[in-house]
Short mmCIF file of C-alpha atoms and ligand atoms in Angstrom, two decimals:
data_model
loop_
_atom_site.label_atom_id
_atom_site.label_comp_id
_atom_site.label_asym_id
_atom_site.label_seq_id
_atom_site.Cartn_x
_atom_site.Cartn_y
_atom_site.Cartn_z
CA UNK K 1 1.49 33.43 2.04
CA UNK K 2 3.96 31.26 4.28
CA UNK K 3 2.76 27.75 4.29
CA UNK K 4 0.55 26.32 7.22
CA UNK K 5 -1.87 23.26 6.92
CA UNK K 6 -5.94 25.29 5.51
CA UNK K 7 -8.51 24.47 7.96
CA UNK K 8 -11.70 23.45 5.61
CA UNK K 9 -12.53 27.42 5.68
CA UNK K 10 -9.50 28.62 4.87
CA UNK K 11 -9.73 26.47 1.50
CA UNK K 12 -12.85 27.77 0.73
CA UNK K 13 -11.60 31.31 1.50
CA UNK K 14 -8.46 30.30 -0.91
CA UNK K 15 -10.33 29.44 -4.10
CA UNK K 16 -12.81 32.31 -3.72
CA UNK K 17 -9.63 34.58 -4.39
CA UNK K 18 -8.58 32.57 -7.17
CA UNK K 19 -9.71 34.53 -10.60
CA UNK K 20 -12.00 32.83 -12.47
CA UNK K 21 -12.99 29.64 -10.68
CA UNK K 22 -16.33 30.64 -8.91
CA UNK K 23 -18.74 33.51 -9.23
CA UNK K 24 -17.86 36.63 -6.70
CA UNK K 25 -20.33 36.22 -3.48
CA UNK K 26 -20.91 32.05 -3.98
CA UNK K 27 -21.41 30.07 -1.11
CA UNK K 28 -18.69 27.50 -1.00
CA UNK K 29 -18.94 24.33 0.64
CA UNK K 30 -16.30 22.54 1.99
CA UNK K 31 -15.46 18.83 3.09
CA UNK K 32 -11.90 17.12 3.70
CA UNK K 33 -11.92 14.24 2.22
CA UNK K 34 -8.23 13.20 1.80
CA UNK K 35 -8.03 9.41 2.70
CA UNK K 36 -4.60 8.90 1.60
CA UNK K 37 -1.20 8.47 3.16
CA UNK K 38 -0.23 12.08 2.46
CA UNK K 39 -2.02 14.86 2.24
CA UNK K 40 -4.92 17.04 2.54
CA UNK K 41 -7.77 16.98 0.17
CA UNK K 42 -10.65 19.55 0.22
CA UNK K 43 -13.71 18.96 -1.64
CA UNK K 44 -15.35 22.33 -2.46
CA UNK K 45 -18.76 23.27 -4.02
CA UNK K 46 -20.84 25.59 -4.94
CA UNK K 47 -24.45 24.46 -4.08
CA UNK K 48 -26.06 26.54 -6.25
CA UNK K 49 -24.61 25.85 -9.23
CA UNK K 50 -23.16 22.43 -8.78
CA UNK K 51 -19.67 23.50 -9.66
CA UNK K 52 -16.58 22.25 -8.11
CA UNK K 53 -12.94 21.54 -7.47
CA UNK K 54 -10.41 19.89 -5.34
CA UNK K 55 -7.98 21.69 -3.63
CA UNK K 56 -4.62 19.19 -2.89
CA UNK K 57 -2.17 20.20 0.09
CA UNK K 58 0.87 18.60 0.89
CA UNK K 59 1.42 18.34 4.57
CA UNK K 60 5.01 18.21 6.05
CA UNK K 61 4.66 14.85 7.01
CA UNK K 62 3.41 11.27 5.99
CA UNK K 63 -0.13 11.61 7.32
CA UNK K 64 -0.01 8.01 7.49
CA UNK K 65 1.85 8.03 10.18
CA UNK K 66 2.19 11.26 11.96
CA UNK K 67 4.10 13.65 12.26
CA UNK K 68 7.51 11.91 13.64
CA UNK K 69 7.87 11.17 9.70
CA UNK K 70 8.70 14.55 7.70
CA UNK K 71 7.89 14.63 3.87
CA UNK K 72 8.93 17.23 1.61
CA UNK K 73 6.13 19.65 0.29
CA UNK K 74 7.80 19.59 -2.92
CA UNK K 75 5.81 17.07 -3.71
CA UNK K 76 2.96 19.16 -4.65
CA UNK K 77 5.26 20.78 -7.60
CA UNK K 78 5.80 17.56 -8.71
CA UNK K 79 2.61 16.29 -8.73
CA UNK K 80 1.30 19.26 -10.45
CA UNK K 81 3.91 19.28 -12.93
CA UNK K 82 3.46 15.76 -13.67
CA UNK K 83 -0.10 16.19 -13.86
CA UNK K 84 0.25 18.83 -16.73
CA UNK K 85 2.72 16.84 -18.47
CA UNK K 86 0.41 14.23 -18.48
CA UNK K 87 -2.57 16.53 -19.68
CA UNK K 88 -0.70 17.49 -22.61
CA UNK K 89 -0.53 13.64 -23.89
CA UNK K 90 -3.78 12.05 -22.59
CA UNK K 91 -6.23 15.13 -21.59
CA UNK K 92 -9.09 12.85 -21.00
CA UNK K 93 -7.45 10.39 -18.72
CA UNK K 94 -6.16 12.92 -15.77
CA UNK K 95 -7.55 15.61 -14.03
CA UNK K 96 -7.23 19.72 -15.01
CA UNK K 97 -4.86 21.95 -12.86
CA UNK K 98 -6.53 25.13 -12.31
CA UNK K 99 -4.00 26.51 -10.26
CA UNK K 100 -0.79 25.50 -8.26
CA UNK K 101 0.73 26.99 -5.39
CA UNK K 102 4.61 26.74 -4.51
CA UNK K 103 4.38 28.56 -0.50
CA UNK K 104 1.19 26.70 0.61
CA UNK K 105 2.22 23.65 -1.56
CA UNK K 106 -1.46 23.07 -2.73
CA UNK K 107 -2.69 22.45 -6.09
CA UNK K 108 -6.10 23.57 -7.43
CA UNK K 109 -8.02 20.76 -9.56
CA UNK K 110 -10.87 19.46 -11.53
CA UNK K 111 -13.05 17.50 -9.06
CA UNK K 112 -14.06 13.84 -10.84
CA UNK K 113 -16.32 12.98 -7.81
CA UNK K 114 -18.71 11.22 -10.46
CA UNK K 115 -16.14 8.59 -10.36
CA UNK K 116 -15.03 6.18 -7.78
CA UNK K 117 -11.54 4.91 -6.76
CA UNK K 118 -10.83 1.85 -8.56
CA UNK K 119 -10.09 0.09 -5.61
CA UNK K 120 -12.99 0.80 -4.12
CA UNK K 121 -15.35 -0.93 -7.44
CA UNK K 122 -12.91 -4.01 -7.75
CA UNK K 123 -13.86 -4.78 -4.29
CA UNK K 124 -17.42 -4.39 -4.97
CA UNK K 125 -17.27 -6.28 -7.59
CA UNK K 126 -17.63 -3.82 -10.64
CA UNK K 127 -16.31 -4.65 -14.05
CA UNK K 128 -14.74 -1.48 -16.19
CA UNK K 129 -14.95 -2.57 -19.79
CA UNK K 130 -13.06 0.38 -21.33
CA UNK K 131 -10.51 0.47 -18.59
CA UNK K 132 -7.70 -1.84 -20.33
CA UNK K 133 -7.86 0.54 -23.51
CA UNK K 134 -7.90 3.65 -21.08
CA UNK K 135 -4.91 2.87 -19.34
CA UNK K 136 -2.94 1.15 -21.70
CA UNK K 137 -3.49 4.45 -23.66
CA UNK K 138 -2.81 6.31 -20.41
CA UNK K 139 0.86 4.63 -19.65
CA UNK K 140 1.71 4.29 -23.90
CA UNK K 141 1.43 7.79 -24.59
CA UNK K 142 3.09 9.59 -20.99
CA UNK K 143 5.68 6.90 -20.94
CA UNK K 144 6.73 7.09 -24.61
CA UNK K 145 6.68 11.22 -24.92
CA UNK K 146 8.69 11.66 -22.17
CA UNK K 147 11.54 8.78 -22.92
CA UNK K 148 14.20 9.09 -25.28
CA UNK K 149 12.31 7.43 -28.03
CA UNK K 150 9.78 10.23 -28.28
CA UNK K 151 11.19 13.24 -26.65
CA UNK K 152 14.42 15.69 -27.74
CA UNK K 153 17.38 14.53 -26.07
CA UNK K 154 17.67 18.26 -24.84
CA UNK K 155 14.30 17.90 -23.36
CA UNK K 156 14.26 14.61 -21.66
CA UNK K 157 17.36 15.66 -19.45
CA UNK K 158 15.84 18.72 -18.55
CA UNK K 159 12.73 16.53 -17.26
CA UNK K 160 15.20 14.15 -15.24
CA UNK K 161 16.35 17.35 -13.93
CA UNK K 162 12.63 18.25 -12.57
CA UNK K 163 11.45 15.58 -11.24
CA UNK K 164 14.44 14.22 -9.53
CA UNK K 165 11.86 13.78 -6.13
CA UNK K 166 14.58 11.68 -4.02
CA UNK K 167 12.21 11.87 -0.84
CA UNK K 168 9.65 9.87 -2.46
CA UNK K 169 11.72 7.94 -4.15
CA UNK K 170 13.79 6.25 -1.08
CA UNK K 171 10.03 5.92 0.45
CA UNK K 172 9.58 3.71 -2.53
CA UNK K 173 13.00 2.31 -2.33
CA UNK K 174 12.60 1.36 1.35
CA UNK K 175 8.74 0.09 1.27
CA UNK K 176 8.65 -1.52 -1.97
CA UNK K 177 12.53 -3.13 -2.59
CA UNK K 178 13.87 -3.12 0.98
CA UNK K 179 11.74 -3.56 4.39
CA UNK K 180 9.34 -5.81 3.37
CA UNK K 181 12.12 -8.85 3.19
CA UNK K 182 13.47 -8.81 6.26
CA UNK K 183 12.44 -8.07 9.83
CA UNK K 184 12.34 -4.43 9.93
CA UNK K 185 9.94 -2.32 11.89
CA UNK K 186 8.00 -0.15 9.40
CA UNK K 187 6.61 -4.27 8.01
CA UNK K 188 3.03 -4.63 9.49
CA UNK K 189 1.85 -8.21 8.40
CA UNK K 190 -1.08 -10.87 9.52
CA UNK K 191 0.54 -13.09 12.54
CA UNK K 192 -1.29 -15.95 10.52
CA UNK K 193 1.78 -15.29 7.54
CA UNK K 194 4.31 -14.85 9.83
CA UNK K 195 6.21 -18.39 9.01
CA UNK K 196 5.59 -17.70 4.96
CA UNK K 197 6.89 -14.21 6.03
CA UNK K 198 10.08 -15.23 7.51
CA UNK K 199 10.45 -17.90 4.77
CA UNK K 200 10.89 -14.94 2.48
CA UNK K 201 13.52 -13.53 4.61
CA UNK K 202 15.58 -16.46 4.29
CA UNK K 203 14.88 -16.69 0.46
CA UNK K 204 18.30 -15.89 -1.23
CA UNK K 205 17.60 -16.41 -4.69
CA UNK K 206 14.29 -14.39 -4.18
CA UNK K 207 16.17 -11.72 -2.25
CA UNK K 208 18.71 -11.18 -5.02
CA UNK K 209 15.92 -10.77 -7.75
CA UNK K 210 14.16 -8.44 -5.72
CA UNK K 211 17.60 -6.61 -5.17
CA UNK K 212 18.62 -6.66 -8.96
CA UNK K 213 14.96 -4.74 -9.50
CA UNK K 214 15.85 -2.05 -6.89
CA UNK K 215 19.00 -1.76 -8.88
CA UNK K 216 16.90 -1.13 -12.09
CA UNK K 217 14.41 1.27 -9.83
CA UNK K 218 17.73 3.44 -8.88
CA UNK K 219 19.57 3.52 -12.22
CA UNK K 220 17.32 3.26 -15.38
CA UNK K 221 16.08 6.92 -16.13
CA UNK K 222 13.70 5.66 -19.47
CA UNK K 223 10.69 7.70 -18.87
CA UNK K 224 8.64 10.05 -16.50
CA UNK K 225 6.93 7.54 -14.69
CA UNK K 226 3.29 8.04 -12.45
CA UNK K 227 5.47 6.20 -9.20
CA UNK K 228 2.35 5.41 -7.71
CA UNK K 229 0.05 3.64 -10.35
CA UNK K 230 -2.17 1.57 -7.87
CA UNK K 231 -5.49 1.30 -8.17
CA UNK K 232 -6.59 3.62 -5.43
CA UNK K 233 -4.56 6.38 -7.92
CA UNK K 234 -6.91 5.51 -10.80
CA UNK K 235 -10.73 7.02 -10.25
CA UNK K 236 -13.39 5.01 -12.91
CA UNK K 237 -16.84 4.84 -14.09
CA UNK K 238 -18.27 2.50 -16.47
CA UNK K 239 -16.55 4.36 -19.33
CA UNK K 240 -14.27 7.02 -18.09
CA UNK K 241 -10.98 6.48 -16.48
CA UNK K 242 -8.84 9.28 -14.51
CA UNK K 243 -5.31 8.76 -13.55
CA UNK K 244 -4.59 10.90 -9.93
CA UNK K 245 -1.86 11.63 -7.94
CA UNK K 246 1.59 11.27 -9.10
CA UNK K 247 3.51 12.60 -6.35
CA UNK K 248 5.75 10.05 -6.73
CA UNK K 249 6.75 10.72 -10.58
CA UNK K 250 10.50 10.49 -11.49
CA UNK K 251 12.10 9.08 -14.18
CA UNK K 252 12.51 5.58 -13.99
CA UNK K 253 12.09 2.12 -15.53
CA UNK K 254 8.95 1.84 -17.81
CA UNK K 255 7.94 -1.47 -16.08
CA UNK K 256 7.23 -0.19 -12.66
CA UNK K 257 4.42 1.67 -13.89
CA UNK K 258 2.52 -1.28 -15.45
CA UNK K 259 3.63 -2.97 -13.01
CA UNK K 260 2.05 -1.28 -10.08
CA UNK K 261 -1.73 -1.87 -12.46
CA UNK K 262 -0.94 -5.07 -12.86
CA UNK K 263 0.19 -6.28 -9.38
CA UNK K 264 -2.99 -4.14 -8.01
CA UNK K 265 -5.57 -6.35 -10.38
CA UNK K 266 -3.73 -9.20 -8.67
CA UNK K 267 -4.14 -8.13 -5.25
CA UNK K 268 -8.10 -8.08 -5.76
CA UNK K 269 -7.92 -11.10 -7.32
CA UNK K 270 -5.98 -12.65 -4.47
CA UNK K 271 -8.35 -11.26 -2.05
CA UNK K 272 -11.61 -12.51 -3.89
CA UNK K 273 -10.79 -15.29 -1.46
CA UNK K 274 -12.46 -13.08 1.32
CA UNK K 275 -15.76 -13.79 -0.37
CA UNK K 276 -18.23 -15.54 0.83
CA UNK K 277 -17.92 -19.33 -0.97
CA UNK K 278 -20.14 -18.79 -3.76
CA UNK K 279 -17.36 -20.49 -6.14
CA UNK K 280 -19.01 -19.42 -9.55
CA UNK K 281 -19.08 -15.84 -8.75
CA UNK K 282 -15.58 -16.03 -7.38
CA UNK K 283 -14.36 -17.75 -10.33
CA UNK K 284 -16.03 -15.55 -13.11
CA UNK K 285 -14.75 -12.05 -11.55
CA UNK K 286 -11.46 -13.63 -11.29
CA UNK K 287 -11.35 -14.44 -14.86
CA UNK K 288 -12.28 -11.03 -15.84
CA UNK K 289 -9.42 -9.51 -13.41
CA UNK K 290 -6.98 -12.15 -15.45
CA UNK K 291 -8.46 -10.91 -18.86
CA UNK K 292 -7.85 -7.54 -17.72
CA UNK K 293 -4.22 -8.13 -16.73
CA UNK K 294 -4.06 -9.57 -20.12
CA UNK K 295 -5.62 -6.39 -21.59
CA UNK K 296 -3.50 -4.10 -20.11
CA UNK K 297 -0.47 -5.19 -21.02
CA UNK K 298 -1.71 -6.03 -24.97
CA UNK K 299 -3.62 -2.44 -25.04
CA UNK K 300 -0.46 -0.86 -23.48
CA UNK K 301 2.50 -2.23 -25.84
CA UNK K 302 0.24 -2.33 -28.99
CA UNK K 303 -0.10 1.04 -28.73
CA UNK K 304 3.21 2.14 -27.57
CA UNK K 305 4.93 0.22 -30.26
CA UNK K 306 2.33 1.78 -32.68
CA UNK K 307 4.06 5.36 -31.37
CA UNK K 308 7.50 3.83 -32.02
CA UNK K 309 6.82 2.80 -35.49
CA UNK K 310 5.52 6.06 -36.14
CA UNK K 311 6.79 8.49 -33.48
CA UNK K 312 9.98 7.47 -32.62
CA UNK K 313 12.85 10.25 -32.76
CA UNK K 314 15.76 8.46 -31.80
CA UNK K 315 17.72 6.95 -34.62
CA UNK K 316 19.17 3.91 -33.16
CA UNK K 317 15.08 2.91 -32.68
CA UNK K 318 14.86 2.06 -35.79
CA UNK K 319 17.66 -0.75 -36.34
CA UNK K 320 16.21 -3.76 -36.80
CA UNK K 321 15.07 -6.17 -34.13
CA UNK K 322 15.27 -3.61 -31.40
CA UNK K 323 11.69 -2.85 -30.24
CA UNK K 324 11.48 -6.55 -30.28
CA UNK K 325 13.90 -6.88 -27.49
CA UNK K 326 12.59 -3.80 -25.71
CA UNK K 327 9.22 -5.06 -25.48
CA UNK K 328 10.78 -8.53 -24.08
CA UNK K 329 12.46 -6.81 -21.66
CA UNK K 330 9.56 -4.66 -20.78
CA UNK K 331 7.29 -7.67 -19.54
CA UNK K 332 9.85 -9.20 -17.84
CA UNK K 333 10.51 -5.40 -15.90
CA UNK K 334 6.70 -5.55 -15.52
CA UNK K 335 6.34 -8.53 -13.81
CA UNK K 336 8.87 -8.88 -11.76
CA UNK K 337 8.27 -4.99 -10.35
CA UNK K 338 4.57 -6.45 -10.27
CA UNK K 339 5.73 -8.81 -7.85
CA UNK K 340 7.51 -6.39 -5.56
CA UNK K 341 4.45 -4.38 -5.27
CA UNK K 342 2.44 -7.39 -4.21
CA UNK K 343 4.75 -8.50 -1.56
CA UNK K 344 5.08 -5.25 -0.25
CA UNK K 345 1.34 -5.00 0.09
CA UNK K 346 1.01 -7.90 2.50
CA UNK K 347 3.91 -7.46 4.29
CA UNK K 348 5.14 -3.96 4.59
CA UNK K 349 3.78 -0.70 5.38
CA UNK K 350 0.61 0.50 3.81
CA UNK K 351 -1.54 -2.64 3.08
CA UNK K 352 -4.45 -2.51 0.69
CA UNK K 353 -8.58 -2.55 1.26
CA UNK K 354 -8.54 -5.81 -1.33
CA UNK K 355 -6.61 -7.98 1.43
CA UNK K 356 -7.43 -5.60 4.56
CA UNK K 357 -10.78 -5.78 4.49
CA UNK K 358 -11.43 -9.38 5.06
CA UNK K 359 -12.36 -9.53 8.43
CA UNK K 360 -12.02 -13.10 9.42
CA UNK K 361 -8.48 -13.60 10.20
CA UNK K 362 -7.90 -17.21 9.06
CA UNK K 363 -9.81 -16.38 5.34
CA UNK K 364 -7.49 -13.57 5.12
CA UNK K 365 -4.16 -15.46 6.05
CA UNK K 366 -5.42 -17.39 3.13
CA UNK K 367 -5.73 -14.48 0.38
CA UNK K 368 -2.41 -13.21 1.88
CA UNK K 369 -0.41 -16.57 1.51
CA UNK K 370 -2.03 -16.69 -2.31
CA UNK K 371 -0.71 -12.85 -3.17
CA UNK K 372 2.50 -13.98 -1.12
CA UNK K 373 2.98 -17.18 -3.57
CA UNK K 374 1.87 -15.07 -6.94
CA UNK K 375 4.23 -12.08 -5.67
CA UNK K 376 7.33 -14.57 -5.69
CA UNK K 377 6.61 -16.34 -8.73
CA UNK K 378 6.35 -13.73 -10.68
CA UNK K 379 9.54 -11.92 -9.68
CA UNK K 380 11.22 -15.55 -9.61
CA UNK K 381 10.06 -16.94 -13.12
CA UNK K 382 10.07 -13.68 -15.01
CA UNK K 383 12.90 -14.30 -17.46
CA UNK K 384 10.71 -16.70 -19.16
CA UNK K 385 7.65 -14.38 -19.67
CA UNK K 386 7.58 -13.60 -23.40
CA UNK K 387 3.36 -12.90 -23.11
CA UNK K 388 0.83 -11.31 -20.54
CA UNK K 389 -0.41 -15.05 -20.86
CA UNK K 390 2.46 -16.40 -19.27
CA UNK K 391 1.58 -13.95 -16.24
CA UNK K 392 -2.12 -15.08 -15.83
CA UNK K 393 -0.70 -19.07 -16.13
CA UNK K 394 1.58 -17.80 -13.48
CA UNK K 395 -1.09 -16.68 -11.55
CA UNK K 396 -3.65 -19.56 -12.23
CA UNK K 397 -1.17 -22.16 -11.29
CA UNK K 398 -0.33 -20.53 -8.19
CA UNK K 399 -3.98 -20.58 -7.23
CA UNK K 400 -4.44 -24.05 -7.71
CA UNK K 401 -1.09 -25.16 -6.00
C1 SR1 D 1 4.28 6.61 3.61
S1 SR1 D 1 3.55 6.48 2.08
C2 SR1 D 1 3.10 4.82 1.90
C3 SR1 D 1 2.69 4.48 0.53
O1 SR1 D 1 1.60 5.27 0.11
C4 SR1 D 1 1.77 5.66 -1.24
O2 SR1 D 1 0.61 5.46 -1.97
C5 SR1 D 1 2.95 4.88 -1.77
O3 SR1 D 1 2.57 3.64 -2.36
C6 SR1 D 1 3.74 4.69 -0.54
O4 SR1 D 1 4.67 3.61 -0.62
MG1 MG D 2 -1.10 8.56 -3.54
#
């Protein structure tokens, strides 16, 4: 079938075809529900039995903004791809394909609508106590199989080969690492910022870190990254964690991923500030968003050196001293693509609910000038990070500057 964009029937219609998904003469349900920047998403049930699935389509375009900006549908292929990759390593902590489809670039999936988007909780105010093991897991085990310590070096250039997705990757290269410092017209920012904003266009020594990270973001091909790991990617409950939508997988440097969790704790943190002054509360779910930053990275490298010591194919990974220096490296990457993602947050195109959603201008400025100053630091002061503490001190000194 040549591709055009499924009304909410013609989804239904589509999975009632599909072998094996729902019983022949159900009455199917269906919702859009998609809420993203790119794509369709139908939600589709069968009321009588409860069952259901998602059906994914790629439209030709950012939906964000319309059709004036095309968007390859190969996306979909990647994300599926990605997504089955990622099924083989952590089968609990992403969603089933059912069924993908290359014409109408759509992608047939378990439905998790019993979680929530994480986003969505942190802003509430919910606490995830298994998350930090979840997604450390999560990150050790895709990032790790698909590198060169734990995959054939047959295999691993095959997989560069896949999921070479340059469309989504100059989106990243242009809204994370470019646009955001200096005056170009995709930025959309707070007028309240604008003189902290245009500080940061005139910040050399900032602008050259940020530049050296693009360089790593363009040239270091270590493992088959998510590409998107914010926290509106990650659905939750009180125990279950589900990594979604990695469109924008490619191989690339390990950091970014951990990165992107990390900087997206600190966003909420930043925009606790939005709440209404009752300081204890404030102060106690901002502690637990710091112990979590602190989590993720421990859970993350203890168990992806763990898969080193015991997993690791690659020779040379075994000399002495090396995965000493990798990990070093690592949380330097991690925060200092952790700061990227921040700036480009408040400043750039596609802001997040943590910092949006503040509706009194002035209390927002405020949040925005405290992710602004963590953002910086941490891309600034990164080659002396040897421990996720020195992150949080990073943080907690920027809040009380
Ligand atoms: C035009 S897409 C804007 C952003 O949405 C995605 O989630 C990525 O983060 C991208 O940069
Ligand atoms: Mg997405």
């Amino acid at each position: 079938m040549a591709y055009r964009a499924l009304s909410e029937q013609e989804a239904v219609q589509y999975v009632k075809e599909l072998p094996g998904l729902f019983e022949a003469g159900a009455i199917l349900s269906s919702r859009e529900i998609g809420d993203g920047n790119l794509n369709l998403v139908f939600h589709i049930r069968d009321e009588a039995t409860g069952k259901s699935v998602i059906v994914k389509q790629a439209l030709p375009y950012a939906r964000v903004v319309g059709e004036s900006w095309p968007l390859t549908l190969d996306r979909a292929r990647i994300e599926s791809e990605a997504l089955r990759i990622q099924y083989k390593y952590v089968p609990d902590l992403v969603p089933q394909v059912y069924h993908y489809d290359q014409e109408l670039a759509l992608t047939v999936m378990e439905d998790l609508s019993d979680h929530i988007l994480m986003r969505k909780g942190l802003i509430e105010g919910r606490r995830y106590p298994n998350f930090a093991k979840q997604i450390g897991r999560f990150m050790a085990h895709t990032l790790f199989f698909t590198s060169d310590l734990g995959a054939h070096p047959y295999e691993k250039k095959a997989l560069v080969g896949t999921f070479l997705n340059p469309e989504l990757c100059k989106i990243t290269e242009d809204l994370v690492f470019t646009d955001p410092y200096e005056n170009a017209p995709t930025n959309s920012f707070n007028p309240l910022i604008r003189r902290e904003v245009e500080e940061i266009w005139k910040n050399k020594p900032l602008k050259l870190e940020i530049a050296k990270l693009k360089y790593d973001f363009l040239t270091r091909a270590e493992a088959l990254l998510h590409g998107d790991l914010h926290t509106g990617s990650i659905f939750v409950t009180e125990t279950s964690t589900k990594v979604i939508d990695p469109e924008f997988a490619y191989y690339g440097p390990i950091g970014f991923d951990i990165g992107a969790v990390i900087a997206n704790l600190l966003l909420n943190y930043a925009g606790q500030h939005g709440l209404e002054k009752d300081g204890g509360k404030r102060e106690s779910y901002r502690e637990y968003l710091l112990t979590t930053v602190e989590d993720v990275w421990n859970e993350f490298v203890s168990q992806f050196v763990q898969l080193w010591h015991k997993q690791a194919k690659e020779r040379s990974a075994h000399v002495e001293g090396l995965w000493q220096s990798y990990v070093k490296r690592l949380i330097q990457d991690t925060a200092g693509f952790a700061g990227c993602k921040i700036l480009r947050r408040v400043i750039g195109l596609a802001g997040v609910a943590d910092l949006n959603s503040i509706s009194d201008e002035k209390t927002r400025a405020e949040a925005e000038r405290l992710a602004l100053l963590i953002g910086q630091e941490l891309i600034l002061k990164r080659g002396g990070i040897e421990d996720s503490t020195d992150i949080t001190d990073i943080v907690r000194n920027a809040t009380t500057r």
